[in-house]
mmCIF file of C-alpha atoms in Angstrom:
data_model
loop_
_atom_site.group_PDB
_atom_site.id
_atom_site.type_symbol
_atom_site.label_atom_id
_atom_site.label_comp_id
_atom_site.label_asym_id
_atom_site.label_seq_id
_atom_site.Cartn_x
_atom_site.Cartn_y
_atom_site.Cartn_z
ATOM 1 C CA MET Y 28 -47.129 56.439 125.167
ATOM 2 C CA PRO Y 29 -43.657 54.835 125.284
ATOM 3 C CA GLN Y 30 -41.748 54.908 128.563
ATOM 4 C CA GLU Y 31 -38.650 57.071 128.593
ATOM 5 C CA ASN Y 32 -35.412 55.200 129.241
ATOM 6 C CA ARG Y 33 -33.823 55.995 132.549
ATOM 7 C CA THR Y 34 -30.123 56.532 131.946
ATOM 8 C CA LYS Y 35 -29.085 58.470 135.043
ATOM 9 C CA GLU Y 36 -28.069 56.746 138.237
ATOM 10 C CA ILE Y 37 -27.697 58.040 141.777
ATOM 11 C CA LYS Y 38 -25.711 56.027 144.255
ATOM 12 C CA ILE Y 39 -26.223 56.615 147.967
ATOM 13 C CA ARG Y 40 -24.761 54.885 150.972
ATOM 14 C CA LEU Y 41 -26.966 53.906 153.896
ATOM 15 C CA THR Y 42 -26.458 52.351 157.264
ATOM 16 C CA GLU Y 43 -28.207 49.061 157.934
ATOM 17 C CA ASP Y 44 -30.772 50.924 160.078
ATOM 18 C CA GLU Y 45 -31.438 53.562 157.390
ATOM 19 C CA HIS Y 46 -31.911 50.855 154.760
ATOM 20 C CA GLN Y 47 -34.304 48.966 156.987
ATOM 21 C CA ALA Y 48 -36.243 52.158 157.748
ATOM 22 C CA LEU Y 49 -36.740 52.734 154.014
ATOM 23 C CA LEU Y 50 -37.845 49.142 153.513
ATOM 24 C CA ASP Y 51 -40.310 49.491 156.391
ATOM 25 C CA ARG Y 52 -41.820 52.653 154.872
ATOM 26 C CA MET Y 53 -41.784 51.420 151.305
ATOM 27 C CA GLU Y 54 -45.049 50.977 149.465
ATOM 28 C CA GLY Y 55 -44.939 48.399 146.696
ATOM 29 C CA ASN Y 56 -42.208 45.854 146.168
ATOM 30 C CA GLN Y 57 -39.346 47.847 144.628
ATOM 31 C CA LEU Y 58 -37.375 50.218 146.785
ATOM 32 C CA ALA Y 59 -35.951 52.245 143.879
ATOM 33 C CA THR Y 60 -39.410 52.790 142.365
ATOM 34 C CA TRP Y 61 -40.851 53.859 145.714
ATOM 35 C CA ILE Y 62 -37.959 56.267 146.431
ATOM 36 C CA ARG Y 63 -38.279 57.822 142.949
ATOM 37 C CA LYS Y 64 -42.055 58.250 143.203
ATOM 38 C CA THR Y 65 -41.813 59.601 146.761
ATOM 39 C CA ALA Y 66 -39.028 62.069 146.006
ATOM 40 C CA LEU Y 67 -40.511 63.324 142.750
ATOM 41 C CA SER Y 68 -44.012 63.751 144.146
ATOM 42 C CA GLN Y 69 -42.934 65.915 147.092
ATOM 43 C CA LYS Y 70 -43.546 69.625 146.846
ATOM 44 C CA ILE Y 71 -40.476 71.531 147.908
ATOM 45 C CA ALA Y 72 -41.461 74.360 150.219
ATOM 46 C CA LYS Y 73 -39.713 77.674 149.977
ATOM 47 C CA PRO Y 74 -37.545 77.923 153.067
ATOM 48 C CA TYR Y 75 -38.204 81.639 153.512
ATOM 49 C CA LYS Y 76 -41.080 83.942 152.826
ATOM 50 C CA ASN Y 77 -40.407 87.167 151.010
ATOM 51 C CA THR Y 78 -39.905 89.657 153.795
ATOM 52 C CA ASP Y 79 -41.856 92.868 153.762
ATOM 53 C CA PRO Y 80 -39.504 95.881 153.837
ATOM 54 C CA LYS Y 81 -41.827 97.537 156.369
ATOM 55 C CA LEU Y 82 -41.350 94.546 158.651
ATOM 56 C CA LEU Y 83 -37.581 94.824 158.373
ATOM 57 C CA ALA Y 84 -37.742 98.553 159.149
ATOM 58 C CA SER Y 85 -39.910 97.899 162.199
ATOM 59 C CA LEU Y 86 -37.548 95.236 163.446
ATOM 60 C CA GLY Y 87 -34.634 97.634 162.932
ATOM 61 C CA ARG Y 88 -36.334 100.239 165.099
ATOM 62 C CA ILE Y 89 -36.984 97.649 167.777
ATOM 63 C CA GLY Y 90 -33.336 96.582 167.614
ATOM 64 C CA GLY Y 91 -32.318 100.197 168.160
ATOM 65 C CA ASN Y 92 -34.549 100.342 171.213
ATOM 66 C CA LEU Y 93 -32.959 97.182 172.559
ATOM 67 C CA ASN Y 94 -29.482 98.675 172.163
ATOM 68 C CA GLN Y 95 -30.548 101.745 174.122
ATOM 69 C CA ILE Y 96 -31.919 99.562 176.901
ATOM 70 C CA ALA Y 97 -28.727 97.509 177.007
ATOM 71 C CA LYS Y 98 -26.683 100.677 177.461
ATOM 72 C CA GLN Y 99 -28.960 101.824 180.281
ATOM 73 C CA ALA Y 100 -28.954 98.444 181.967
ATOM 74 C CA ASN Y 101 -25.168 98.554 182.220
ATOM 75 C CA THR Y 102 -25.317 101.712 184.334
ATOM 76 C CA LEU Y 103 -28.203 100.945 186.715
ATOM 77 C CA ASP Y 104 -27.815 101.724 190.401
ATOM 78 C CA LYS Y 105 -31.273 102.877 191.503
ATOM 79 C CA ASP Y 106 -34.567 101.006 191.634
ATOM 80 C CA THR Y 107 -36.253 103.840 189.752
ATOM 81 C CA ASP Y 108 -33.804 103.330 186.904
ATOM 82 C CA LYS Y 109 -34.614 99.634 186.863
ATOM 83 C CA LEU Y 110 -38.339 100.414 186.694
ATOM 84 C CA ARG Y 111 -37.711 102.678 183.720
ATOM 85 C CA VAL Y 112 -35.931 99.834 181.933
ATOM 86 C CA PHE Y 113 -38.783 97.436 182.664
ATOM 87 C CA ALA Y 114 -41.233 100.011 181.269
ATOM 88 C CA GLN Y 115 -39.179 100.267 178.085
ATOM 89 C CA LEU Y 116 -39.105 96.499 177.771
ATOM 90 C CA THR Y 117 -42.896 96.477 178.023
ATOM 91 C CA VAL Y 118 -43.103 98.976 175.164
ATOM 92 C CA ILE Y 119 -40.801 96.832 173.059
ATOM 93 C CA ARG Y 120 -42.871 93.740 173.767
ATOM 94 C CA GLU Y 121 -45.978 95.621 172.591
ATOM 95 C CA GLN Y 122 -44.149 96.746 169.451
ATOM 96 C CA LEU Y 123 -43.074 93.204 168.686
ATOM 97 C CA ASN Y 124 -46.632 91.946 169.119
ATOM 98 C CA GLU Y 125 -47.877 94.632 166.722
ATOM 99 C CA VAL Y 126 -45.265 93.688 164.132
ATOM 100 C CA LEU Y 127 -46.095 90.006 164.451
ATOM 101 C CA ASP Y 128 -49.824 90.681 164.170
ATOM 102 C CA ARG Y 129 -49.302 92.676 160.973
ATOM 103 C CA HIS Y 130 -46.951 90.055 159.525
ATOM 104 C CA ASP Y 131 -49.392 87.173 160.135
ATOM 105 C CA ARG Y 132 -52.120 88.761 158.029
#
């Protein structure tokens, strides 16, 4: 099978340290060949998973709860009020753990 002619060129600028780092990592004796093989053999991971709409809805509800707590926290004078806020925070933490557990499956 004949080799395809390479007609495209990419020019990059490197610092002395970057160039040396590539030479140190290089396998074989040609830097360009190693860079091409390395770059073309890498699988490119999707940066984001598709997000489940149920997850987004759950997070929206939790965000609403957080807004309610923030409003309450701005008006606290009594210790009993503070305890109520801490109780609500505990509920939110449990909700977040449930959402994360479902999302990890």
